[in-house]
Structures are given as C-alpha cells and as structure tokens.
Short mmCIF file of C-alpha atoms and ligand atoms in Angstrom, two decimals:
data_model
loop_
_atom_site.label_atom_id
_atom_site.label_comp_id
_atom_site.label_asym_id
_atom_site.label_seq_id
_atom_site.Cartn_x
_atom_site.Cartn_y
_atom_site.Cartn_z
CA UNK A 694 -9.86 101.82 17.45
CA UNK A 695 -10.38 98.28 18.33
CA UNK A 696 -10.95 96.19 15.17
CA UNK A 697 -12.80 92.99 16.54
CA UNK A 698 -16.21 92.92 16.61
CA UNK A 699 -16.91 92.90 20.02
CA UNK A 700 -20.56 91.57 19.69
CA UNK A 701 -19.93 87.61 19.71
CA UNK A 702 -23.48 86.90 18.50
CA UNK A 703 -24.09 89.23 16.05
CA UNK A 704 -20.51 88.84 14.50
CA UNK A 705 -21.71 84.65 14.20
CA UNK A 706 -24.87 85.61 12.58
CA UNK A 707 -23.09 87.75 10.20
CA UNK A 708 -20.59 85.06 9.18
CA UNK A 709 -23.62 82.99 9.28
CA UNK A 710 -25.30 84.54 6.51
CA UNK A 711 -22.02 85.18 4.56
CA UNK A 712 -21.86 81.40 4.55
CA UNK A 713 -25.72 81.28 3.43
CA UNK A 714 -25.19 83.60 0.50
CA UNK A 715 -22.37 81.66 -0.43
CA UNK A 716 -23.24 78.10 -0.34
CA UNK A 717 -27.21 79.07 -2.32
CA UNK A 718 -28.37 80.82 -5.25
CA UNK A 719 -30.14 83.28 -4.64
CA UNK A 720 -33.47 83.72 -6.91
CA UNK A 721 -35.78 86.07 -5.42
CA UNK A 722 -35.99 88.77 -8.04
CA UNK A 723 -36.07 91.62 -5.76
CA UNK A 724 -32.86 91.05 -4.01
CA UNK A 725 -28.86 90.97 -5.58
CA UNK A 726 -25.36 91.36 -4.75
CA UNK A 727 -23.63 94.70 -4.19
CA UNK A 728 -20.08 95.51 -4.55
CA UNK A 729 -17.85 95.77 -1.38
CA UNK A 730 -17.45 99.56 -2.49
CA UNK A 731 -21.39 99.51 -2.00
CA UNK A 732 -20.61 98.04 1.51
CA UNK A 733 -17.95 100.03 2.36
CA UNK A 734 -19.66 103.49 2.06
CA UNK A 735 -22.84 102.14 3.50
CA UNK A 736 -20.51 100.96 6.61
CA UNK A 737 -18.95 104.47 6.81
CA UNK A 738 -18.47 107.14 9.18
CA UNK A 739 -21.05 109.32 7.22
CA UNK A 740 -23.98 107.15 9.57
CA UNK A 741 -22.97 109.70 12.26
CA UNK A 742 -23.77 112.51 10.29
CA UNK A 743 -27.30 114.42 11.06
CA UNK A 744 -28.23 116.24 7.43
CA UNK A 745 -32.40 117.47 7.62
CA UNK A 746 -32.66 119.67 4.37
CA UNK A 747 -30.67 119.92 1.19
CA UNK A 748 -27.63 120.47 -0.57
CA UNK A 749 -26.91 123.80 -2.66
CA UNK A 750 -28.97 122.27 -6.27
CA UNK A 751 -26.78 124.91 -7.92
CA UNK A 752 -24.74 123.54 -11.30
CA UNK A 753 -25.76 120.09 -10.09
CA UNK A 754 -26.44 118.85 -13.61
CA UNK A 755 -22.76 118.99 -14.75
CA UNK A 756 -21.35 118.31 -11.43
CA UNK A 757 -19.33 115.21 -10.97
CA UNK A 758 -16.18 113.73 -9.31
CA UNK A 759 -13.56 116.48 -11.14
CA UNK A 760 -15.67 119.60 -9.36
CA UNK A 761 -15.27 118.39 -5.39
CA UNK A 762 -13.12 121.07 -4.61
CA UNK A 763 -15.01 123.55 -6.04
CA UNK A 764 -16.72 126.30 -3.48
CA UNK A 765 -20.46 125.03 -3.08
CA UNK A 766 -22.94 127.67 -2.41
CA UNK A 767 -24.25 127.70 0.94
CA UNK A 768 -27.14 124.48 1.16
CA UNK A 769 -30.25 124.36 2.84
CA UNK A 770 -29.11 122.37 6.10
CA UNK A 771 -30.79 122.43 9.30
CA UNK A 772 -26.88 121.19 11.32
CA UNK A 773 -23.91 122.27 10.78
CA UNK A 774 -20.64 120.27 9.38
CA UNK A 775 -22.16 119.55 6.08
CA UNK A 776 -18.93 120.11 4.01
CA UNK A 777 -18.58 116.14 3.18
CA UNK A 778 -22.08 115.59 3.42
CA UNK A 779 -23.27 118.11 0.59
CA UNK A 780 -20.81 116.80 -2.03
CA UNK A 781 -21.32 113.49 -1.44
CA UNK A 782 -25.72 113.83 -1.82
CA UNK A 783 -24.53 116.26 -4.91
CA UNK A 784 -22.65 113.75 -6.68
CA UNK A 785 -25.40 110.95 -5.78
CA UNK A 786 -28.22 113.24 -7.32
CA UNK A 787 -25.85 114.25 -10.47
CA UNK A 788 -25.02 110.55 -11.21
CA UNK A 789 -28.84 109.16 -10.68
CA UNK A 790 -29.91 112.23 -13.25
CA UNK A 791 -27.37 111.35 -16.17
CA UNK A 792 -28.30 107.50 -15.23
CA UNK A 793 -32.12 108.11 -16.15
CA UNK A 794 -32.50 111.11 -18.20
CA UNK A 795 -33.75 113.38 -15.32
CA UNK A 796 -34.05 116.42 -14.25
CA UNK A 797 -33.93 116.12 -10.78
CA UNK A 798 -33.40 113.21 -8.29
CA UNK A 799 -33.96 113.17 -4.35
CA UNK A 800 -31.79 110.60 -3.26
CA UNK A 801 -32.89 110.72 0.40
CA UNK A 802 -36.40 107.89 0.59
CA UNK A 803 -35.63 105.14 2.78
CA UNK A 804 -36.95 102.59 1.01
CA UNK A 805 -39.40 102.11 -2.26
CA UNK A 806 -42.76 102.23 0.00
CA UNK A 807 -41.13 105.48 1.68
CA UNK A 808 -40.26 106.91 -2.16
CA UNK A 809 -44.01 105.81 -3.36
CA UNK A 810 -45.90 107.77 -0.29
CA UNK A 811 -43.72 111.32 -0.64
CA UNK A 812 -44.93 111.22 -4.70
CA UNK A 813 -48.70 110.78 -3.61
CA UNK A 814 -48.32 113.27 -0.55
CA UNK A 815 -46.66 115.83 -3.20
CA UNK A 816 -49.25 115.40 -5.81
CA UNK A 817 -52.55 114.25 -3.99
CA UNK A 818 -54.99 115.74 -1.32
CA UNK A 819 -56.29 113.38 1.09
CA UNK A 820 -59.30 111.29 -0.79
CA UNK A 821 -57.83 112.35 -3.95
CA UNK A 822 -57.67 109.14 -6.60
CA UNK A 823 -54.72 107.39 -7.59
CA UNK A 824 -54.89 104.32 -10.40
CA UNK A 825 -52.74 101.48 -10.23
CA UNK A 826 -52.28 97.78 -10.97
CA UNK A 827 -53.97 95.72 -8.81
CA UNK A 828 -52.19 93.76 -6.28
CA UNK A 829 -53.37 90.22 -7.60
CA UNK A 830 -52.16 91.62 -10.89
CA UNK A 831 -48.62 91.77 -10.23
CA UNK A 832 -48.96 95.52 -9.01
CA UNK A 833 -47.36 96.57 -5.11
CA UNK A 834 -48.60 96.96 -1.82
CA UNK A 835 -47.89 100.61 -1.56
CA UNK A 836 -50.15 101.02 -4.70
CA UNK A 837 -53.07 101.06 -2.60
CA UNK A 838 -53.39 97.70 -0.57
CA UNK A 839 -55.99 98.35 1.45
CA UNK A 840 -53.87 97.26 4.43
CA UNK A 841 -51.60 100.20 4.09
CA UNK A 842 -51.72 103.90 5.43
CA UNK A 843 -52.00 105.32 2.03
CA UNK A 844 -55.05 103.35 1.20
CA UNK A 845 -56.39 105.46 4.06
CA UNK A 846 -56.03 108.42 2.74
CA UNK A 847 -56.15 108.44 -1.23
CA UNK A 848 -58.57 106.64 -3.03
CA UNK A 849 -57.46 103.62 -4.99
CA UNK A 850 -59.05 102.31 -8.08
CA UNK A 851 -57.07 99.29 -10.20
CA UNK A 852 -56.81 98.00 -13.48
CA UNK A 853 -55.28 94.09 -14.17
CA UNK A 854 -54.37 91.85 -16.78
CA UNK A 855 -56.73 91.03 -19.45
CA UNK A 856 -55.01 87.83 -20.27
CA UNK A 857 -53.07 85.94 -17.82
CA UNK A 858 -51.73 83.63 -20.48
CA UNK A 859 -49.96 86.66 -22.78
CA UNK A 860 -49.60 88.97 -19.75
CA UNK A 861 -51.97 92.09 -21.74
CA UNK A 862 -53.16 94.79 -19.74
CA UNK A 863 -56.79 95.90 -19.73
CA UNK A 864 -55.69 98.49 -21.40
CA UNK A 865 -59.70 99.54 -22.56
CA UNK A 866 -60.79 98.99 -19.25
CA UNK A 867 -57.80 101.14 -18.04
CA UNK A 868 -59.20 104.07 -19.67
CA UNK A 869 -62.55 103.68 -19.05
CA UNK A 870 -61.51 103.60 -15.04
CA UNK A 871 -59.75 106.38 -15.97
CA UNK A 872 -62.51 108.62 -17.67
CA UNK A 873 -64.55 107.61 -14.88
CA UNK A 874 -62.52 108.32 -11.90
CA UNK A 875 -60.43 111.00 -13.08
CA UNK A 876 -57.43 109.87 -11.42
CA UNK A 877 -54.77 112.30 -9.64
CA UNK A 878 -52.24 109.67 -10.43
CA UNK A 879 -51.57 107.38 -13.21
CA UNK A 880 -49.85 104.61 -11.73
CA UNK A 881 -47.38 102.03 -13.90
CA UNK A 882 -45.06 99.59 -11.97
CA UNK A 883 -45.51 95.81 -11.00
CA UNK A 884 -43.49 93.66 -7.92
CA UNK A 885 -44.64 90.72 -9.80
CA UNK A 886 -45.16 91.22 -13.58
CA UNK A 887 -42.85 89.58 -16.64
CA UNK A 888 -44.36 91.90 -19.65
CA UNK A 889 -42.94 95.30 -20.78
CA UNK A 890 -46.00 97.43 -20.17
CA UNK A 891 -47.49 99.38 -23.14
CA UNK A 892 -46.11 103.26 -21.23
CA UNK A 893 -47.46 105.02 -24.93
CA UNK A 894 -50.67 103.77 -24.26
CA UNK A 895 -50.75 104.75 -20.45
CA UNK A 896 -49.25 107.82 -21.07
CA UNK A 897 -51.78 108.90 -23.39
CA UNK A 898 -54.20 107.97 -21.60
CA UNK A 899 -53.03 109.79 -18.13
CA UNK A 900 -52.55 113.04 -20.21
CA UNK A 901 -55.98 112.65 -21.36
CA UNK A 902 -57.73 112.91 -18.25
CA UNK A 903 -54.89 115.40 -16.74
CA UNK A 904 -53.18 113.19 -14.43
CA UNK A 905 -49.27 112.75 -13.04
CA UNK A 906 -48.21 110.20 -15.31
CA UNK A 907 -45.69 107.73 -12.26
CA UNK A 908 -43.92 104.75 -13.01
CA UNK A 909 -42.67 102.70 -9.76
CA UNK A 910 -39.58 100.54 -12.19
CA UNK A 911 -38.39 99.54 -8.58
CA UNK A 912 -38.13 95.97 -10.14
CA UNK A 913 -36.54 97.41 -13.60
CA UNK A 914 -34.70 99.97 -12.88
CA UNK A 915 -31.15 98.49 -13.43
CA UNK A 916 -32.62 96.80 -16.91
CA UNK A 917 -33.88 100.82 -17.84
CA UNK A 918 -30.24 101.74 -17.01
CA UNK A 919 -28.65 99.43 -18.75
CA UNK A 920 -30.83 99.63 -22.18
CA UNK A 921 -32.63 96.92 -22.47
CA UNK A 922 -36.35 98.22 -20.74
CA UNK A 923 -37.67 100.61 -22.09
CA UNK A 924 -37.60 104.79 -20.22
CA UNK A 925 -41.01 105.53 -18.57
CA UNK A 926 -39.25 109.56 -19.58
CA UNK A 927 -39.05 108.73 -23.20
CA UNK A 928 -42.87 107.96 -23.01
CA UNK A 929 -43.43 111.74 -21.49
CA UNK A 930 -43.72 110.44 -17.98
CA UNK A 931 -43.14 112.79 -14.98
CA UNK A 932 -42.01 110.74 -12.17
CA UNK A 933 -39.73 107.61 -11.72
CA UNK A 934 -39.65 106.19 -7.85
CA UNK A 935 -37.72 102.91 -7.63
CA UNK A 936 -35.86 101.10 -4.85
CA UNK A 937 -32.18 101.31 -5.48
CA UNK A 938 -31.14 97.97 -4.46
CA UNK A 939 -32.91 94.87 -6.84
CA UNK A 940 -31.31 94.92 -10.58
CA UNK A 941 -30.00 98.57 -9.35
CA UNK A 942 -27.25 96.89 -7.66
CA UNK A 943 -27.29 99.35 -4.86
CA UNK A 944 -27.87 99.70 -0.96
CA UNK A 945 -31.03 98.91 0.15
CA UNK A 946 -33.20 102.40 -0.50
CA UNK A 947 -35.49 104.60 -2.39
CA UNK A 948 -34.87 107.02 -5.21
CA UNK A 949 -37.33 109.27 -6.53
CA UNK A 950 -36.64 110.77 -10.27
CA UNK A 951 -38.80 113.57 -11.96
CA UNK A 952 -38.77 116.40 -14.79
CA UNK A 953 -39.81 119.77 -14.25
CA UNK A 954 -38.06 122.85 -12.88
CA UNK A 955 -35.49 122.30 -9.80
CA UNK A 956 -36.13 124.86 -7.30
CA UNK A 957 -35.47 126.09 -3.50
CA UNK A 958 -36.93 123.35 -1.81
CA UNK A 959 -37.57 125.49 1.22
CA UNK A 960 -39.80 127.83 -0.47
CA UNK A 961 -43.31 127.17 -1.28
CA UNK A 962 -44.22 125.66 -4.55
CA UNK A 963 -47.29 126.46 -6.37
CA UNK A 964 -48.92 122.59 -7.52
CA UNK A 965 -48.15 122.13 -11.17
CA UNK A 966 -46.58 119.69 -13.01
CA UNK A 967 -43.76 121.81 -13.92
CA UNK A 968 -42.49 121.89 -10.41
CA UNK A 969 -42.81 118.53 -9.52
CA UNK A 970 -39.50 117.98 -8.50
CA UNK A 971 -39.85 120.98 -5.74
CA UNK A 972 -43.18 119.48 -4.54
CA UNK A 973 -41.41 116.00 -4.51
CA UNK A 974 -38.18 117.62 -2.37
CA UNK A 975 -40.89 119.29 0.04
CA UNK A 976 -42.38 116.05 0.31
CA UNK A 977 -39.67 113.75 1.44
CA UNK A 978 -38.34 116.86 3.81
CA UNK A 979 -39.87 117.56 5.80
CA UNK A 980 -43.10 116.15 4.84
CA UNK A 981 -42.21 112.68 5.36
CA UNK A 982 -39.27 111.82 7.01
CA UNK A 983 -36.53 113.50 9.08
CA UNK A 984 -32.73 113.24 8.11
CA UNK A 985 -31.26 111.05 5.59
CA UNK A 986 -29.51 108.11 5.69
CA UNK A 987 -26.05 109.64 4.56
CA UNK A 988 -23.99 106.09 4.62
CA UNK A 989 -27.22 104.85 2.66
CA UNK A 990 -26.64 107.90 0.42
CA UNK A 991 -23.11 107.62 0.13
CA UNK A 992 -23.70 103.63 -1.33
CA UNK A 993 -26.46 105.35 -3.43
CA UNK A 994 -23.77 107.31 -5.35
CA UNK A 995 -21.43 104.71 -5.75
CA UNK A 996 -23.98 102.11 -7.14
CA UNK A 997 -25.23 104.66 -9.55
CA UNK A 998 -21.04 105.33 -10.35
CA UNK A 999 -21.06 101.62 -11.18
CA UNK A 1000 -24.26 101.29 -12.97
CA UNK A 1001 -22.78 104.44 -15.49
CA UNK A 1002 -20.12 101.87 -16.74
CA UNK A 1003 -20.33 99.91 -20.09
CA UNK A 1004 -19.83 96.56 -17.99
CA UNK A 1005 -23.40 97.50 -16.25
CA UNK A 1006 -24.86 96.98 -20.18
CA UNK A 1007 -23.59 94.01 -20.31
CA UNK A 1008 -24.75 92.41 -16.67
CA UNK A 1009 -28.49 93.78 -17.49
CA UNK A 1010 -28.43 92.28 -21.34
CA UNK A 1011 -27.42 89.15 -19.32
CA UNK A 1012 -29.84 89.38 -17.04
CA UNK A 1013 -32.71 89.30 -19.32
CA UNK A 1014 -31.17 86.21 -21.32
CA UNK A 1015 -30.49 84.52 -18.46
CA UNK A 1016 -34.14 84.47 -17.10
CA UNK A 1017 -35.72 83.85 -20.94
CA UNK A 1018 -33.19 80.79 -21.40
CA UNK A 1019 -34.54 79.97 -17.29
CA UNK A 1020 -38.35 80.62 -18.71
CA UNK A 1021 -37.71 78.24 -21.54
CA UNK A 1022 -35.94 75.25 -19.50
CA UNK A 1023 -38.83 75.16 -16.91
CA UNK A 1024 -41.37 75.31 -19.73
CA UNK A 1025 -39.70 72.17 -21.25
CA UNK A 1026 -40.15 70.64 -18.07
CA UNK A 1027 -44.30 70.97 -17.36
CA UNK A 1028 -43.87 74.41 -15.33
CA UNK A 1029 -46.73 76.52 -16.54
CA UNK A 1030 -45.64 80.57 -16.46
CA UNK A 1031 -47.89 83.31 -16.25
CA UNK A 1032 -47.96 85.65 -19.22
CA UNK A 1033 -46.30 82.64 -21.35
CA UNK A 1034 -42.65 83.80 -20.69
CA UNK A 1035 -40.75 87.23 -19.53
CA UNK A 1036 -39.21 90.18 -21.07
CA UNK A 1037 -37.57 91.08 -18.23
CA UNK A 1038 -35.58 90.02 -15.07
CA UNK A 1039 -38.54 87.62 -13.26
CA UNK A 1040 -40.64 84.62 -13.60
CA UNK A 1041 -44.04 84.12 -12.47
CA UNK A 1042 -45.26 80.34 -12.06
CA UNK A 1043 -48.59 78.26 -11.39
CA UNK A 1044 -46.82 75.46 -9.67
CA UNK A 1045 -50.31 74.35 -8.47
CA UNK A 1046 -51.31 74.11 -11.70
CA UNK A 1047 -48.28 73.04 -12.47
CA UNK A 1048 -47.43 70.25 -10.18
CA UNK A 1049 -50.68 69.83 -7.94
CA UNK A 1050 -48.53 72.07 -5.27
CA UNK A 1051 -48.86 75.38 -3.37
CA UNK A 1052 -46.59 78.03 -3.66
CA UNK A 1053 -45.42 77.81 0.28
CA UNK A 1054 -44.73 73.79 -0.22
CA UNK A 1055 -42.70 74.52 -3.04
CA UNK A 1056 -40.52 77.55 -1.56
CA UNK A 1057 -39.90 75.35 1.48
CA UNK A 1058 -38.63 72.33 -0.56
CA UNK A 1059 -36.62 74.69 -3.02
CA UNK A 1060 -35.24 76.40 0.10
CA UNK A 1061 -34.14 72.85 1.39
CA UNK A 1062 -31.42 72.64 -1.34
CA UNK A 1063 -30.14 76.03 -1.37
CA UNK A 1064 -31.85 78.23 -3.70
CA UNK A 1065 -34.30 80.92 -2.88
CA UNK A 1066 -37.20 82.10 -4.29
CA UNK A 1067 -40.60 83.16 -3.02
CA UNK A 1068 -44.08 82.12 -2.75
CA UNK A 1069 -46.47 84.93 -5.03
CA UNK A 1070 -50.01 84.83 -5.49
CA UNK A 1071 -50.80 84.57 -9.18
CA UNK A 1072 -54.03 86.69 -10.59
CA UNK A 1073 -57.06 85.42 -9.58
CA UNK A 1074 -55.51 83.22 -7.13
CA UNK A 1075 -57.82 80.96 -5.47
CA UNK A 1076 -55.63 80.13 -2.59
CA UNK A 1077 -54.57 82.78 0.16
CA UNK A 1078 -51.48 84.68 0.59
CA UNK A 1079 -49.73 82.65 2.48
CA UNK A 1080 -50.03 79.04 0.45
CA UNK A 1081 -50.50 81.39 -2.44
CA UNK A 1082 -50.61 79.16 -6.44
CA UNK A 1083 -47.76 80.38 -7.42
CA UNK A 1084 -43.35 80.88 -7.01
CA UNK A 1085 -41.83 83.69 -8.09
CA UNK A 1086 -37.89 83.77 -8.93
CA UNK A 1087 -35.47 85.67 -11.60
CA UNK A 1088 -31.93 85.94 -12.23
CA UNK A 1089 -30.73 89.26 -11.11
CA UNK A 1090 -28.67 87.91 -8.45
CA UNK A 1091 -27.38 84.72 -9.85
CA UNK A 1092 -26.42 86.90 -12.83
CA UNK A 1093 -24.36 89.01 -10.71
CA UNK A 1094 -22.75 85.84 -9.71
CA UNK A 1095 -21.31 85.02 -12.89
CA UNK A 1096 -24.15 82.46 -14.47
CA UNK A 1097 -24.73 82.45 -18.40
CA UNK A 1098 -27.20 81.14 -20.18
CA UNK A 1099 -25.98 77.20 -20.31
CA UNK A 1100 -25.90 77.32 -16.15
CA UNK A 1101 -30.16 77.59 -16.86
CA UNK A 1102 -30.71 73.91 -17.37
CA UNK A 1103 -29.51 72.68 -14.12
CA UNK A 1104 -31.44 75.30 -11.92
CA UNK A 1105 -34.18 74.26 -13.85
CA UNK A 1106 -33.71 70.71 -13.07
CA UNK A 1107 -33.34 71.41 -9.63
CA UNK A 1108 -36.42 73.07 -9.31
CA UNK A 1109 -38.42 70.17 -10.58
CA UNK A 1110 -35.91 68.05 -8.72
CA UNK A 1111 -36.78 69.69 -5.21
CA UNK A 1112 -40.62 69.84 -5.93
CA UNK A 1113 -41.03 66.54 -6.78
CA UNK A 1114 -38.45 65.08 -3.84
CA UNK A 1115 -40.19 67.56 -1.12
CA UNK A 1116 -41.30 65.08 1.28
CA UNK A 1117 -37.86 62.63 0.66
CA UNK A 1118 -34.56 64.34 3.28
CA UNK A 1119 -32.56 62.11 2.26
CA UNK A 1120 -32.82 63.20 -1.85
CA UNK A 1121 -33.42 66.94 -0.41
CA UNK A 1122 -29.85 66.79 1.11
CA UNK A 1123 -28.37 64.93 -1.86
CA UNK A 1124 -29.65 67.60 -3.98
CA UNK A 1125 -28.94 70.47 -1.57
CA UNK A 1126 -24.72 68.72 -1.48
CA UNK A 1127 -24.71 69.98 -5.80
CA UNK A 1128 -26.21 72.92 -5.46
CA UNK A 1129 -23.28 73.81 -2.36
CA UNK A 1130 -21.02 72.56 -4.78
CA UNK A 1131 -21.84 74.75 -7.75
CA UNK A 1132 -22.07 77.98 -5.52
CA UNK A 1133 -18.69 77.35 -4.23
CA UNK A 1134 -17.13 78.11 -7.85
CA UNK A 1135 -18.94 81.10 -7.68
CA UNK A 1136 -17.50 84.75 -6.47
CA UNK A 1137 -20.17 86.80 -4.47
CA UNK A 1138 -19.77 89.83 -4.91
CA UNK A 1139 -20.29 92.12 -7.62
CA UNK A 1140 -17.22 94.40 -9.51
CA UNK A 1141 -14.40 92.39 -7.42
N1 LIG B 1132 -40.53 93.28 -1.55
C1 LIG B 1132 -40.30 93.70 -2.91
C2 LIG B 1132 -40.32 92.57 -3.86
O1 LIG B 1132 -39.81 91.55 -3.52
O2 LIG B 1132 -40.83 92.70 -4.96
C3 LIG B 1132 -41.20 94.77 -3.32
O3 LIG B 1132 -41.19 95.77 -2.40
#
C-alpha cells in the first residue's frame, strides 16, 4: 500500500490545521483534543465495514476486553462479515454503560442533534409536546429551534433563567408550563449554561405530570464521568443523549444512554418507560439513520476505555478549576459573566456590557492572536445572532493541553489585551508572537 498521501491539497490543509492547533489555544467549550488511539481507530479499516442492525445484547453488561474470544450469539445484522464489527460495538456499549450507570447504550447517533431526534421520535407522536430550555437561555438548537425539522413536528414549549445574574432557573414557572402543557418530554441540557441545574427539582416535576424525564449533558458529560457533575440517573432520570466528543474526549458523535429493560431491537416494543432503551434502538435503526459509523464507533470505545481510568478524574477536577480560577481572573479585570461565575467547564460573558463591544468584534480580535472562542448570544440579547452581546469560551481543551490553574492569568490578560488592541495589527501580532510562544511548550494531544 502506498503510504503518501497522494492528495497534495488536502494533505497541506491537514498539516495546515495541525500547525493551527498547535500554535493557539483552543477555548471553545464544545471542542478538545483526542488521543492518537482516538485517531487511529477512527482512521481504521472498520470505515469499510457496512453494519445496519445490532450486535447480539446478550451478557453485554459484564462483557469487556478479557471475553473477545468468546462465541457471540448470532446479532441482528442486515450484511454479513460482522465478526470484528459486533465485538467491537459490544465492547463500546459495555464501556459507555459502566461509564454512566446505564442500562443500555446505543452507540451508533452520528452526532448530538442526530442522538436528540431518535429520543423524541422513540417517545413522541408527531405534535406531541416536548419542554426544554429556551435557546436564548443557554438551551440547544435541537431543543426545538424553530428553524429545525423537529420543531416541525413536536410541539415546543420553554422555560429560562429567572436570574441572569445567579444563573436560577424558573423553576415555578417550569412547572406551571408543565401542568399546563403536559409535556411528553422533560427536557434538561444547555450548549451555553455555567450552573449545575437543580435535576431533583426537574425530576419531580416531570414525574408529576408523567413525562420522560431527558437530560442532553452533551456539554458535561466528561465532568459526569469523571465525578465532579452531578448523574442526571441518580436523580431517577430515564435518558442521557450527549455528543461524545467535547469534555468526553472522544470522536466526534452521539451517544444515547437509558434505563429500562434491553430487548430484541427487531421486535416491536410496546411504549412504556420500561422499554425505553428498545424504543430508543428502534429509533436510531432503522427509524433514523442507516448503518453506523463503525471507525466512529470503534474511537467511541476507546474514548470511553480512556475516560474509565483514574487519570480521567483528575483531567475533569482540573477542568472545572481551571475555568473557576479563568472566571475569577476576567472578573478582576471588568469582564461581566452571566450567572456570576461557573460550576462547570464554560464561561458565558457580556462583553458589550462589558467593554462597549459585540460578541463577533471580540471573537475576531481574540482569533487574531491565537485563541479561539465563540461569539453566543446571552439571554435576552438585544443584538442578533450574528454580532450577538456576548463570547463564550471554557477550558476543556486547554486543560487537555496541560494548563493549571496559574496559566489562567495570562489568558485572561490576553483577552482584555486583544479586545482592547482590536483595531491596532501591529499590537494584534505582537500579542498573537506570545501566545505562539506559549503553545509551543505545549503537547497536543491527549494520553501521549
Ligand atoms: N455546537 C455545539 C456547541 O458548541 O455547544 C452544540 O452542538
């Protein structure tokens, strides 16, 4: 096999963006730095492989690496040559259930948005009524932005922060939407939100009216994994989607985690909670998508491998004292934070309020020196999506790179530095020279 890459410009946009990751920090919240074991199974041979159905689910919960060459009964395949491919989505589901707590995982959604739809399309008939933060809240776009498909077919009703300055739900006004509406769905899970949630309160007030009780921790899930967020599970919740690649650590892809009874996912499943995890495997196959991504899958499994280890513990601890000590250092210097601070991995600022400017001026001059963050809209924003109030940056990647707690204060100072030098080059490169300088002590990739 011929080892050069034989397409010139792809192979210099690759190195390109090597050479991008490694001369910035990267602080968008959302994204982070796998492993090259990550990359190496994503990059296999197994993206050749065709795999519509499911594995054999029997003995899955003790299986693990010492039982590969055990007989597996036969699965529920529609191709043949699934010997590799069956032990390798068994071992992915095993490891994502001791990970969580669960009692069943699907392991095949694309992506988050992909994971998010196949839990409404289990649970919800078209027009049915799903609640969920609202979008200007700090909630997601796949929980019922009216630009999206599923806002066409379920109906969407929101709840939002009563006080933008602590972060506290509505939590009275949650219910009463809730008594109201009598939602299908009792939706908990934020893109842009730095408060831990009260999930006793939203539980009880889901079981109260009868609903699914779903938390979307797409943004937490590696802090719920590593012990420092708290288990939507413990809280008697029934499903747990999440994107497998922000403080996960993983490949870029969806993950969808429930309790209730595992079952032949080819059969059909009466609708009750209890079988949730059968209506949820229906749902992604074939009511969703086609085949899996089994190099995506394969990367799923060894994330999840890596996120069992004690050294995970420590990188999400870190994590979360990384972005307080970051929260405290830009409060010194005049940035005003939504919610007053964070509990978790991600900051939310008013840099209008702030420094008099808009969340797209502010990305661009940030971007100019080398670290990387994104514009947000913050609740209530006055100013449109795209020159929204607000930034919105965290630590899970920089974290992964090494940083403690003492590397805060400079980012910090760059920040302000970049904001306030936005329409200078010549300060923008000078600034842009110590920030390639810093990265360049830095390793990039995780567990090497
Ligand atoms: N795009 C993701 C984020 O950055 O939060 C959510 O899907």
């Amino acid at each position: 096999m011929n080892n050069t890459f034989p397409d010139q410009a792809i192979s210099d946009l690759i190195k390109a963006e090597a050479l991008r990751q490694r001369e910035g920090l990267e602080l968008i919240p959302s994204e982070n730095y796998v492993s090259s074991a990550v990359m190496a199974a994503q990059g296999s041979v197994f993206t050749n492989k065709y795999s519509e159905g499911y594995p054999s689910f029997t003995g899955l919960t003790t299986y693990d690496d010492s039982r590969l060459a055990e007989e597996i009964l036969p699965d529920k395949r529609y191709y043949g040559g699934q010997f590799n491919t069956d032990r390798i989505e068994r071992l992915a589901i095993a490891r994502a259930c001791r990970l969580f707590g669960a009692d069943h995982a699907n392991v095949q959604p694309h992506s988050g948005a992909q994971a998010n739809m196949a839990v409404y399309h289990a649970w919800c008939e078209p027009g049915d009524t799903i609640l969920g933060m609202d979008l200007g809240h700090g909630g997601h776009l796949t929980h019922g932005s009216p630009v999206t498909q599923a806002a066409r077919i379920y109906n969407f009703v929101r709840y939002g922060q009563k006080d933008i300055t602590t972060g506290e739900i509505d939590y009275d006004e949650l219910e009463k939407i809730a008594l109201e509406k009598k939602p299908k769905i009792v939706l908990v899970g934020y893109s842009a939100y730095s408060r831990i949630p009260d999930f006793a309160r939203m539980a009880a007030i889901g079981k109260k009216v009868g609903a699914l009780l779903m938390a979307d921790m797409a943004h937490v899930a590696g802090l719920i994994v590593g012990g420092v967020h708290p288990n939507p599970f413990d809280f008697g919740f029934h499903v747990i989607t999440t994107t497998t690649h922000k403080t996960l650590r993983g490949p870029r892809g969806g993950l969808i985690l429930s309790r209730g009874v595992v079952s032949n996912p080819l059969k059909k499943t009466a609708k009750t909670l209890a079988n949730i995890p059968t209506l949820i495997d229906r749902s992604v196959f074939p009511g969703t998508q086609g085949g899996p991504l089994m190099h995506v899958i394969a990367a799923k499994a060894v994330a999840f491998s890596e996120a069992l280890r004690p050294e995970f513990k420590t990188y999400a601890k870190q994590v979360v004292a990384n972005t307080q000590q970051l929260a405290q250092e830009m409060q010194k210097l005049g940035f005003v934070l939504i919610a007053g601070g964070t509990d978790n991995h991600l900051i939310l600022v008013d840099v209008m309020s702030s420094f008099g400017v808009d969340g797209a001026l502010a990305e661009e001059a940030i971007d100019a020196i080398g670290l990387t963050l994104n514009k947000n809209a913050i609740p209530n924003d006055p100013l449109p999506p795209f020159k929204p109030s607000g930034i919105r940056l965290g630590t899970p990647a920089a974290t992964t790179r090494g940083l403690k707690e003492k590397d805060m204060k400079p980012i910090a100072l760059w920040l302000k530095a970049a904001i306030e030098a936005r329409d200078n080059q010549k300060e923008l490169r000078r600034l842009q020279k110590q920030v390639k300088e810093f990265c360049h002590q830095l390793p990039l990739f995780s567990w090497d």
